[in-house]
Every structure is written in C-alpha cells, then in structure tokens.
Amino acid sequence: MTDQVAHEAWTGEVAAQRDGFELLPEVTALRASGETARVATPFGHAATMVTRYADVRELHGDPERFRLDAVPPPPAMVEAGRDMKEWRRRQAGNLLGQDPPDHTRLRRMLTGEFTVKRMKRLVPRVEEIVTQHLDAMERAGRTELVEDFALPVPSMVICELLGVPYDDRAEFTERSARTLDGTTPPPERMRLADESRAYMTSLVARHRADPGDDLLGMLIREHSGDVTDDELVGIGNLLLVAGHETTSNMLSLGTLALLEHPDQLARVRDDPESVDAAVEELLRWLTVVHGGFPRAVVRDTTLGGHPVAAGDLVIGSLAAANHDPQVVADPDTLDVTRAPSPHLAFGHGIHHCLGAPLARIEMRVAFPALFRRFPTLRLDGEPEFRHRTLIYGLHRLPLAW
C-alpha cells in the first residue's frame, strides 16, 4: 500500500488505548488523513487498520471479501504447537469468528431469543435486579460502582438467561477480565482460554443431561441434532463474556460521563422520554469495544479506495468511526439530545451484536434508576480507567451521595 503509514510503536494496545474519554491523537490524525496504518492486533496478528466510518462499515458489511473464518490462529497458538484443527475447534460456535454458512445456521437458532419483543419480557426482572443492588448500595452509604452495581447487574441477567450458576460469577468475571487485558502474556491468555472452555464444557454436559428453560437448555431441546457440543461451548463462552463485559463497562463509564455533564444527567434522571436517545448517544460516544475483530482479505480488492491484497488482515477502529465528523457533527461532544446516529458500537452487518436489545434494556433501566435513587451522586475518589484492554472501561469508580 503506497498510502499506508507504518507505525512501529502502534501495537494493538496503542490502537486500543484512550486518554480518559478521548481518543488518542494518533488515531484521530489517521482518520483525518484517510490513510491506513499497519498495526499489531491484540491477538498478535499484523493487520491494516482503517478508521473512517465509511471504511469500517464497508469492512464489516462485506463477508464475501473480508472474512472472519479465514483469519489464521494467533501467533502464540502456532508457537505453542497447536494446529489448525484445534483452532477450528476453538472457533466453533464463536459467532465473531465465523461466516456463512455456519454463522447463518447458528445465528438463526439464537435470533428468536434476542428479539426486541422477547427482551422486553425481561424488563421486570432487570428492574428487580437493579433495585436489589441499589438497595444494597443505599444501606452501605457509599459504593464502588463497578463492583457493587455495574458488573453484578448484567452478570446476573446473562447468567439467568444463559443458564450459568451466578455463584460462579467471581471465577468467570476474573477470568474474562484477565483474558481481555492486553498486558496478559499470550501463554497465560491461552491457559485462561483453556479454563473457560473446560468450565463451559462441564456446563454443557450438565445441560445435556437435564436441559432447563434457559438458553443452553433451549438449544439442546430444540436443536440437539443440529448443534455440536463444541458449538454449544463456543456460543456459551461468547454470550457469557459479551453479556457482562460490554454492558458493565457501559454502565460504569456512562455514569462517570454523565456525572461530568450534570445537565445531561438531569435529563436522563427526570425525563423518561429522553432515555432512549441518551443511551444511543452514550453507546456512540463511549464505544467500549475499541475495534472489530480482524478480517482476512480473500481476494485482491480495495477498501475505502486503498488496495488490499488477498491474505492480508484488516481491522476497523469502531471508536474512531463513531467519532467521524463526516457522519456526526461535533462528534467529540457528548450530547444526549442528539438525534440517534447509525453508530457502530454494536458492529454492522451480519455480525451486528446479537445481544444489542438486551444491552439497551439494561442501560435504559439502570441509568435513570441509579440517578433517581441517588440524586446527589458524586465522585468519592479517583476513577481508575482500564488501559490496554479489548473492552474499554473502569476498574474502579468510587461514589458517594
């Protein structure tokens, strides 16, 4: 690529870092120039990164030219002597690593469980869970919001929906946090992935023996002959991690952002009609999933006017795309009154986040409930941001009222 910028210091960690709520200037400059950059992804692959909204949307919207299932194993797996057969087995059921026809077959089994109509039935239960945690916070008189609210609320919801014992939450949340942490050495990340597979394999075996009314039970009862155990393990792990990590970080970061914009916080707290638009703006502005998964170019083509060769890997910066001034006016300003834009916080195309309706419901319930319960909510110490991680967020958010 003649217009590609080489950044020796641009690792996956740099491409996925921010300065508080701000994108790094290197990333915004790349978007402004329209150039691409050669980066190392968080998985260790070398890839070309695109940052403009149109380019990221094109990348995610064309699985014929840019395929997830053609991405090779991470270098750490190859160095450890693990072969392509094992890689394929690990990718089974992982909708973010598959394309049609397997992706179509598996997603069709799940789509009915994640419709907006079906998710609305969960609203009373989400409200109960939110109230339960707000009551505990009120009794304590202060809170560390990540530990007391932002993490346990979506964790409990996804556990009940999926069929995972909530008592196991400490184990799987710690494991997922370490796996997503860019500072975790590749061998350690592989060990954690092995533990996650072993844990979910044991759950699948239990559900096979006694399918319940949860999602894993439904898949076994209704699609037993169409889905393998490896696929059930992949589906379970993906939904468990995505179901609590993304929403948890949206709740903590969103709370901090609104505390820094008290006029907008008041609107979310006091005007129910404003909540839906506010959630969409927070999704766009925060974009906790920095970038999409790398995709492999299957034939020589172009992306946003840039030539890309067959066999190359390409990754899109979702965060940069959602702050593209070509799409959103004054994109770096949080404005909960903004008309919702076609943001990419949940991705785009056939891999658009399956759990988006659930995440939206959790946020629409949790944000106003939190601010109504504690109208004098304020910081009670320094927030601690998560850096060099696949999903942006906070380690700690100490609050009082």
CSV table of C-alpha atoms in Angstrom, one decimal:
chain,number,residue,atom,x,y,z
A,1,MET,CA,0.0,0.0,0.0
A,2,THR,CA,1.6,3.2,-1.1
A,3,ASP,CA,-0.5,5.4,1.2
A,4,GLN,CA,-0.1,3.2,4.3
A,5,VAL,CA,1.5,4.7,7.3
A,6,ALA,CA,4.0,2.4,9.2
A,7,HIS,CA,3.8,2.9,13.0
A,8,GLU,CA,6.4,0.7,14.7
A,9,ALA,CA,5.0,1.7,18.0
A,10,TRP,CA,1.4,1.0,17.0
A,11,THR,CA,0.7,-2.2,18.8
A,12,GLY,CA,-2.8,-3.5,19.4
A,13,GLU,CA,-2.6,-1.9,22.9
A,14,VAL,CA,-1.8,1.6,21.4
A,15,ALA,CA,-4.6,1.3,18.9
A,16,ALA,CA,-7.0,0.3,21.8
A,17,GLN,CA,-5.9,3.0,24.3
A,18,ARG,CA,-7.5,6.3,25.2
A,19,ASP,CA,-6.8,9.3,27.3
A,20,GLY,CA,-9.8,9.2,29.7
A,21,PHE,CA,-12.7,9.7,27.3
A,22,GLU,CA,-10.6,11.0,24.5
A,23,LEU,CA,-9.3,9.0,21.5
A,24,LEU,CA,-5.5,9.2,21.1
A,25,PRO,CA,-4.4,12.0,18.8
A,26,GLU,CA,-2.6,9.5,16.6
A,27,VAL,CA,-5.8,7.7,15.8
A,28,THR,CA,-7.8,10.9,15.1
A,29,ALA,CA,-5.0,12.1,12.9
A,30,LEU,CA,-5.1,8.9,10.9
A,31,ARG,CA,-8.8,9.2,10.4
A,32,ALA,CA,-8.5,12.8,9.3
A,33,SER,CA,-5.8,11.9,6.7
A,34,GLY,CA,-7.8,9.0,5.3
A,35,GLU,CA,-4.7,6.8,5.4
A,36,THR,CA,-4.3,3.3,6.8
A,37,ALA,CA,-1.8,2.1,9.4
A,38,ARG,CA,0.0,-1.1,9.9
A,39,VAL,CA,-0.6,-2.3,13.4
A,40,ALA,CA,-0.3,-5.4,15.6
A,41,THR,CA,-3.7,-6.6,16.8
A,42,PRO,CA,-4.4,-7.5,20.4
A,43,PHE,CA,-4.3,-11.1,19.2
A,44,GLY,CA,-0.7,-10.7,17.8
A,45,HIS,CA,-1.5,-10.6,14.1
A,46,ALA,CA,-0.1,-8.0,11.8
A,47,ALA,CA,-3.0,-6.1,10.2
A,48,THR,CA,-4.0,-2.9,8.4
A,49,MET,CA,-6.3,-0.6,10.4
A,50,VAL,CA,-8.9,1.6,8.9
A,51,THR,CA,-10.6,4.4,11.0
A,52,ARG,CA,-13.1,6.2,8.9
A,53,TYR,CA,-16.8,5.4,9.4
A,54,ALA,CA,-17.4,4.5,5.7
A,55,ASP,CA,-14.4,2.2,5.6
A,56,VAL,CA,-15.2,0.4,8.8
A,57,ARG,CA,-18.8,0.0,7.8
A,58,GLU,CA,-17.6,-1.4,4.4
A,59,LEU,CA,-15.2,-3.8,6.1
A,60,HIS,CA,-17.9,-5.1,8.5
A,61,GLY,CA,-20.6,-5.2,5.8
A,62,ASP,CA,-19.0,-7.5,3.2
A,63,PRO,CA,-18.3,-11.0,4.4
A,64,GLU,CA,-17.6,-12.1,0.9
A,65,ARG,CA,-14.4,-10.1,0.6
A,66,PHE,CA,-13.5,-9.8,4.3
A,67,ARG,CA,-13.9,-13.0,6.2
A,68,LEU,CA,-13.5,-13.8,9.9
A,69,ASP,CA,-13.3,-17.5,9.4
A,70,ALA,CA,-10.2,-17.1,7.2
A,71,VAL,CA,-8.1,-15.4,9.9
A,72,PRO,CA,-5.2,-17.7,10.9
A,73,PRO,CA,-4.6,-18.8,14.5
A,74,PRO,CA,-2.9,-16.3,16.8
A,75,PRO,CA,0.9,-16.5,16.6
A,76,ALA,CA,1.0,-17.6,20.3
A,77,MET,CA,-1.0,-20.7,19.4
A,78,VAL,CA,1.3,-21.5,16.5
A,79,GLU,CA,4.4,-21.1,18.6
A,80,ALA,CA,2.8,-23.4,21.2
A,81,GLY,CA,2.5,-26.1,18.6
A,82,ARG,CA,-1.3,-26.0,18.5
A,83,ASP,CA,-2.5,-26.9,15.0
A,84,MET,CA,-5.2,-25.6,12.7
A,85,LYS,CA,-7.6,-28.4,13.7
A,86,GLU,CA,-7.5,-27.2,17.3
A,87,TRP,CA,-8.0,-23.6,16.2
A,88,ARG,CA,-11.1,-24.5,14.2
A,89,ARG,CA,-12.4,-26.4,17.2
A,90,ARG,CA,-11.9,-23.4,19.4
A,91,GLN,CA,-13.7,-21.2,16.9
A,92,ALA,CA,-16.8,-23.5,16.7
A,93,GLY,CA,-19.8,-21.6,18.0
A,94,ASN,CA,-18.0,-18.3,18.3
A,95,LEU,CA,-20.2,-16.1,16.1
A,96,LEU,CA,-17.5,-13.5,16.0
A,97,GLY,CA,-15.1,-15.9,14.3
A,98,GLN,CA,-17.4,-17.4,11.8
A,99,ASP,CA,-19.1,-16.5,8.5
A,100,PRO,CA,-21.9,-18.1,6.4
A,101,PRO,CA,-22.9,-20.8,6.2
A,102,ASP,CA,-22.1,-21.9,9.8
A,103,HIS,CA,-22.7,-18.4,11.1
A,104,THR,CA,-26.1,-18.3,9.4
A,105,ARG,CA,-27.1,-21.7,10.8
A,106,LEU,CA,-26.1,-20.9,14.4
A,107,ARG,CA,-27.4,-17.3,14.5
A,108,ARG,CA,-30.8,-18.5,13.2
A,109,MET,CA,-31.1,-20.7,16.2
A,110,LEU,CA,-30.4,-17.8,18.5
A,111,THR,CA,-32.1,-14.8,16.9
A,112,GLY,CA,-35.6,-15.6,18.2
A,113,GLU,CA,-34.3,-15.5,21.8
A,114,PHE,CA,-32.9,-12.0,21.3
A,115,THR,CA,-35.7,-10.1,19.6
A,116,VAL,CA,-36.7,-6.8,21.0
A,117,LYS,CA,-40.1,-8.2,21.8
A,118,ARG,CA,-38.6,-11.2,23.7
A,119,MET,CA,-36.1,-8.9,25.5
A,120,LYS,CA,-38.9,-6.6,26.7
A,121,ARG,CA,-40.3,-9.5,28.7
A,122,LEU,CA,-37.1,-9.4,30.8
A,123,VAL,CA,-37.7,-5.7,31.8
A,124,PRO,CA,-39.5,-6.6,35.1
A,125,ARG,CA,-36.6,-9.0,36.1
A,126,VAL,CA,-34.0,-6.4,35.1
A,127,GLU,CA,-35.8,-3.8,37.3
A,128,GLU,CA,-35.8,-6.3,40.2
A,129,ILE,CA,-32.1,-6.9,39.9
A,130,VAL,CA,-31.3,-3.2,39.6
A,131,THR,CA,-33.4,-2.4,42.6
A,132,GLN,CA,-31.8,-5.2,44.6
A,133,HIS,CA,-28.3,-3.7,44.0
A,134,LEU,CA,-29.4,-0.1,44.6
A,135,ASP,CA,-30.9,-1.2,48.0
A,136,ALA,CA,-27.6,-2.7,49.0
A,137,MET,CA,-25.7,0.4,47.9
A,138,GLU,CA,-28.1,2.6,49.9
A,139,ARG,CA,-27.6,0.5,53.0
A,140,ALA,CA,-23.8,0.8,52.7
A,141,GLY,CA,-23.9,4.6,52.3
A,142,ARG,CA,-21.3,4.7,49.5
A,143,THR,CA,-20.2,2.5,46.7
A,144,GLU,CA,-17.5,1.3,44.4
A,145,LEU,CA,-19.9,1.3,41.4
A,146,VAL,CA,-18.1,-1.3,39.3
A,147,GLU,CA,-18.0,-4.0,42.0
A,148,ASP,CA,-21.4,-3.1,43.5
A,149,PHE,CA,-23.6,-2.3,40.5
A,150,ALA,CA,-22.1,-2.1,37.0
A,151,LEU,CA,-20.6,-5.6,37.0
A,152,PRO,CA,-23.1,-7.7,39.0
A,153,VAL,CA,-26.3,-6.4,37.3
A,154,PRO,CA,-25.5,-7.5,33.7
A,155,SER,CA,-23.7,-10.6,35.1
A,156,MET,CA,-26.8,-11.7,36.9
A,157,VAL,CA,-29.0,-11.1,33.9
A,158,ILE,CA,-26.8,-13.0,31.5
A,159,CYS,CA,-26.4,-15.9,34.0
A,160,GLU,CA,-30.1,-16.3,34.3
A,161,LEU,CA,-30.7,-16.0,30.6
A,162,LEU,CA,-27.9,-18.4,29.6
A,163,GLY,CA,-28.2,-20.9,32.4
A,164,VAL,CA,-24.9,-20.3,34.2
A,165,PRO,CA,-24.8,-20.5,38.0
A,166,TYR,CA,-24.5,-17.0,39.4
A,167,ASP,CA,-22.4,-18.3,42.3
A,168,ASP,CA,-19.6,-18.9,39.7
A,169,ARG,CA,-19.5,-15.2,38.7
A,170,ALA,CA,-16.3,-14.3,40.6
A,171,GLU,CA,-14.5,-17.0,38.8
A,172,PHE,CA,-15.7,-16.2,35.3
A,173,THR,CA,-15.5,-12.5,35.6
A,174,GLU,CA,-11.9,-12.6,36.8
A,175,ARG,CA,-11.0,-15.0,34.1
A,176,SER,CA,-12.6,-12.9,31.3
A,177,ALA,CA,-11.0,-9.6,32.6
A,178,ARG,CA,-7.6,-11.2,32.5
A,179,THR,CA,-8.2,-12.7,29.1
A,180,LEU,CA,-9.3,-9.3,27.7
A,181,ASP,CA,-6.3,-7.5,29.3
A,182,GLY,CA,-3.7,-6.6,26.7
A,183,THR,CA,-0.9,-6.9,29.3
A,184,THR,CA,-1.7,-10.6,29.9
A,185,PRO,CA,1.1,-12.7,28.4
A,186,PRO,CA,-0.1,-14.8,25.4
A,187,PRO,CA,0.7,-18.2,27.2
A,188,GLU,CA,-1.3,-17.0,30.2
A,189,ARG,CA,-4.2,-16.0,27.9
A,190,MET,CA,-4.1,-19.4,26.3
A,191,ARG,CA,-4.3,-21.0,29.8
A,192,LEU,CA,-7.3,-18.8,30.7
A,193,ALA,CA,-9.0,-19.7,27.4
A,194,ASP,CA,-8.4,-23.4,28.2
A,195,GLU,CA,-10.0,-22.9,31.6
A,196,SER,CA,-13.0,-21.1,30.1
A,197,ARG,CA,-13.5,-24.0,27.7
A,198,ALA,CA,-13.3,-26.5,30.4
A,199,TYR,CA,-15.8,-24.6,32.6
A,200,MET,CA,-18.3,-24.2,29.7
A,201,THR,CA,-17.8,-27.9,28.6
A,202,SER,CA,-18.9,-29.0,32.1
A,203,LEU,CA,-21.9,-26.8,32.0
A,204,VAL,CA,-22.9,-28.1,28.5
A,205,ALA,CA,-22.6,-31.6,29.8
A,206,ARG,CA,-25.0,-30.8,32.7
A,207,HIS,CA,-27.5,-29.2,30.4
A,208,ARG,CA,-27.3,-32.2,28.0
A,209,ALA,CA,-28.3,-34.4,31.0
A,210,ASP,CA,-31.0,-32.1,32.2
A,211,PRO,CA,-32.0,-29.2,29.8
A,212,GLY,CA,-33.6,-26.3,31.6
A,213,ASP,CA,-35.7,-23.4,30.4
A,214,ASP,CA,-32.6,-21.2,29.8
A,215,LEU,CA,-30.8,-20.6,26.5
A,216,LEU,CA,-28.4,-23.5,26.6
A,217,GLY,CA,-31.3,-25.8,27.5
A,218,MET,CA,-33.4,-24.4,24.6
A,219,LEU,CA,-30.6,-25.1,22.2
A,220,ILE,CA,-30.3,-28.7,23.4
A,221,ARG,CA,-34.0,-29.4,23.4
A,222,GLU,CA,-34.9,-27.8,20.1
A,223,HIS,CA,-31.6,-28.2,18.1
A,224,SER,CA,-29.9,-31.2,19.6
A,225,GLY,CA,-29.1,-32.8,16.3
A,226,ASP,CA,-28.0,-29.5,14.6
A,227,VAL,CA,-25.5,-28.2,17.1
A,228,THR,CA,-22.4,-29.9,18.4
A,229,ASP,CA,-21.0,-29.7,22.0
A,230,ASP,CA,-18.1,-27.6,20.7
A,231,GLU,CA,-20.5,-25.2,19.2
A,232,LEU,CA,-22.5,-25.0,22.4
A,233,VAL,CA,-19.3,-24.3,24.3
A,234,GLY,CA,-18.4,-21.5,21.9
A,235,ILE,CA,-21.8,-20.0,22.0
A,236,GLY,CA,-21.9,-20.1,25.8
A,237,ASN,CA,-18.5,-18.6,26.2
A,238,LEU,CA,-19.2,-15.8,23.8
A,239,LEU,CA,-22.5,-14.8,25.3
A,240,LEU,CA,-21.2,-15.1,28.8
A,241,VAL,CA,-18.3,-12.8,28.3
A,242,ALA,CA,-20.0,-10.4,25.9
A,243,GLY,CA,-23.1,-10.3,28.0
A,244,HIS,CA,-21.4,-8.9,31.1
A,245,GLU,CA,-18.2,-7.2,30.0
A,246,THR,CA,-19.7,-4.8,27.5
A,247,THR,CA,-22.7,-3.6,29.4
A,248,SER,CA,-20.8,-3.5,32.7
A,249,ASN,CA,-18.3,-1.1,31.2
A,250,MET,CA,-21.0,1.0,29.6
A,251,LEU,CA,-22.7,1.4,32.9
A,252,SER,CA,-19.6,2.5,34.8
A,253,LEU,CA,-18.2,4.7,32.0
A,254,GLY,CA,-21.6,6.1,31.3
A,255,THR,CA,-22.2,7.0,34.9
A,256,LEU,CA,-18.9,8.9,35.0
A,257,ALA,CA,-19.6,10.7,31.8
A,258,LEU,CA,-23.0,11.9,33.0
A,259,LEU,CA,-21.5,13.0,36.3
A,260,GLU,CA,-19.2,15.2,34.3
A,261,HIS,CA,-22.2,16.6,32.4
A,262,PRO,CA,-24.8,17.3,35.2
A,263,ASP,CA,-27.3,19.0,32.9
A,264,GLN,CA,-27.4,15.8,30.7
A,265,LEU,CA,-27.5,13.6,33.8
A,266,ALA,CA,-30.6,15.5,35.0
A,267,ARG,CA,-32.3,14.9,31.7
A,268,VAL,CA,-31.7,11.2,31.9
A,269,ARG,CA,-32.9,11.1,35.5
A,270,ASP,CA,-36.0,13.3,35.1
A,271,ASP,CA,-37.3,12.8,31.5
A,272,PRO,CA,-38.2,9.2,30.6
A,273,GLU,CA,-38.7,10.3,27.0
A,274,SER,CA,-35.0,11.2,26.8
A,275,VAL,CA,-33.6,7.9,28.0
A,276,ASP,CA,-33.5,6.0,24.7
A,277,ALA,CA,-31.7,8.7,22.8
A,278,ALA,CA,-29.3,9.2,25.7
A,279,VAL,CA,-28.4,5.5,25.7
A,280,GLU,CA,-27.7,5.7,21.9
A,281,GLU,CA,-25.5,8.7,22.3
A,282,LEU,CA,-23.6,7.1,25.2
A,283,LEU,CA,-23.1,4.0,23.0
A,284,ARG,CA,-21.7,6.1,20.2
A,285,TRP,CA,-19.6,8.4,22.3
A,286,LEU,CA,-18.1,5.7,24.5
A,287,THR,CA,-17.8,2.8,22.1
A,288,VAL,CA,-16.4,0.5,24.7
A,289,VAL,CA,-15.4,-2.1,22.1
A,290,HIS,CA,-12.5,-0.2,20.6
A,291,GLY,CA,-12.3,-2.2,17.4
A,292,GLY,CA,-13.8,-5.1,15.5
A,293,PHE,CA,-12.2,-8.4,15.1
A,294,PRO,CA,-9.6,-8.7,12.3
A,295,ARG,CA,-10.9,-10.0,9.0
A,296,ALA,CA,-8.9,-11.7,6.2
A,297,VAL,CA,-9.0,-10.4,2.7
A,298,VAL,CA,-9.9,-13.3,0.4
A,299,ARG,CA,-9.1,-11.7,-2.9
A,300,ASP,CA,-7.2,-8.6,-4.1
A,301,THR,CA,-9.6,-5.7,-3.7
A,302,THR,CA,-9.9,-2.2,-2.4
A,303,LEU,CA,-11.2,-0.8,0.9
A,304,GLY,CA,-12.1,2.9,1.0
A,305,GLY,CA,-10.0,3.4,-2.0
A,306,HIS,CA,-7.0,1.6,-0.6
A,307,PRO,CA,-5.6,-1.5,-2.3
A,308,VAL,CA,-5.6,-4.6,-0.1
A,309,ALA,CA,-4.1,-7.9,-1.1
A,310,ALA,CA,-5.5,-11.4,-0.6
A,311,GLY,CA,-4.2,-12.9,2.6
A,312,ASP,CA,-3.9,-9.5,4.4
A,313,LEU,CA,-5.7,-8.9,7.6
A,314,VAL,CA,-7.7,-5.7,8.1
A,315,ILE,CA,-9.2,-4.3,11.3
A,316,GLY,CA,-11.5,-1.4,11.9
A,317,SER,CA,-11.5,1.1,14.7
A,318,LEU,CA,-15.1,1.3,15.9
A,319,ALA,CA,-14.3,4.1,18.3
A,320,ALA,CA,-12.7,6.3,15.6
A,321,ALA,CA,-15.5,5.6,13.2
A,322,ASN,CA,-18.2,6.6,15.7
A,323,HIS,CA,-16.4,10.0,16.1
A,324,ASP,CA,-16.1,10.6,12.4
A,325,PRO,CA,-17.1,14.2,11.7
A,326,GLN,CA,-18.2,13.1,8.2
A,327,VAL,CA,-21.1,11.3,9.9
A,328,VAL,CA,-21.7,13.2,13.2
A,329,ALA,CA,-21.5,16.9,13.8
A,330,ASP,CA,-19.2,17.9,16.6
A,331,PRO,CA,-18.6,14.1,17.3
A,332,ASP,CA,-16.3,14.5,20.3
A,333,THR,CA,-19.0,16.3,22.3
A,334,LEU,CA,-21.4,14.2,24.4
A,335,ASP,CA,-25.0,15.4,23.6
A,336,VAL,CA,-27.8,13.2,24.9
A,337,THR,CA,-30.3,15.3,23.0
A,338,ARG,CA,-28.7,14.4,19.7
A,339,ALA,CA,-30.8,12.5,17.2
A,340,PRO,CA,-29.6,8.9,17.2
A,341,SER,CA,-27.0,8.3,14.6
A,342,PRO,CA,-26.3,5.0,12.8
A,343,HIS,CA,-23.4,4.2,15.1
A,344,LEU,CA,-21.2,1.1,15.0
A,345,ALA,CA,-21.0,0.4,18.7
A,346,PHE,CA,-22.6,-2.9,18.1
A,347,GLY,CA,-20.8,-3.5,14.9
A,348,HIS,CA,-22.5,-3.7,11.5
A,349,GLY,CA,-23.8,-6.3,9.0
A,350,ILE,CA,-24.4,-9.9,9.7
A,351,HIS,CA,-22.2,-9.8,12.8
A,352,HIS,CA,-24.2,-6.9,14.4
A,353,CYS,CA,-24.3,-7.7,18.1
A,354,LEU,CA,-26.9,-10.4,18.9
A,355,GLY,CA,-27.4,-9.1,22.4
A,356,ALA,CA,-27.9,-5.4,21.5
A,357,PRO,CA,-31.6,-5.4,22.5
A,358,LEU,CA,-30.7,-6.8,25.9
A,359,ALA,CA,-27.8,-4.3,26.5
A,360,ARG,CA,-30.1,-1.4,25.6
A,361,ILE,CA,-32.8,-2.6,28.1
A,362,GLU,CA,-30.3,-2.9,30.9
A,363,MET,CA,-29.0,0.6,30.3
A,364,ARG,CA,-32.4,2.1,29.9
A,365,VAL,CA,-33.4,0.7,33.2
A,366,ALA,CA,-30.2,1.1,35.2
A,367,PHE,CA,-29.1,4.7,34.4
A,368,PRO,CA,-32.3,6.5,35.4
A,369,ALA,CA,-32.9,4.2,38.4
A,370,LEU,CA,-29.4,4.9,39.7
A,371,PHE,CA,-29.7,8.7,39.3
A,372,ARG,CA,-33.2,8.8,40.8
A,373,ARG,CA,-32.2,6.8,43.8
A,374,PHE,CA,-29.1,9.0,44.5
A,375,PRO,CA,-29.8,12.5,43.2
A,376,THR,CA,-26.7,13.8,44.9
A,377,LEU,CA,-24.4,11.1,43.5
A,378,ARG,CA,-20.8,12.3,43.3
A,379,LEU,CA,-17.2,11.1,42.9
A,380,ASP,CA,-15.6,9.9,46.2
A,381,GLY,CA,-12.1,9.3,44.9
A,382,GLU,CA,-10.3,9.0,41.6
A,383,PRO,CA,-11.8,6.7,38.9
A,384,GLU,CA,-9.4,4.1,37.6
A,385,PHE,CA,-9.6,3.5,33.9
A,386,ARG,CA,-8.9,0.2,32.2
A,387,HIS,CA,-6.0,0.5,29.7
A,388,ARG,CA,-4.6,-1.9,27.1
A,389,THR,CA,-7.7,-3.9,27.1
A,390,LEU,CA,-10.0,-5.2,24.4
A,391,ILE,CA,-13.1,-3.6,26.0
A,392,TYR,CA,-12.6,-0.1,27.5
A,393,GLY,CA,-14.0,0.7,30.9
A,394,LEU,CA,-13.2,1.3,34.5
A,395,HIS,CA,-11.5,-0.8,37.2
A,396,ARG,CA,-12.9,1.4,39.9
A,397,LEU,CA,-15.5,4.2,40.3
A,398,PRO,CA,-15.8,5.2,44.0
A,399,LEU,CA,-19.0,7.2,44.6
A,400,ALA,CA,-20.9,8.7,47.5
A,401,TRP,CA,-24.1,10.8,48.0
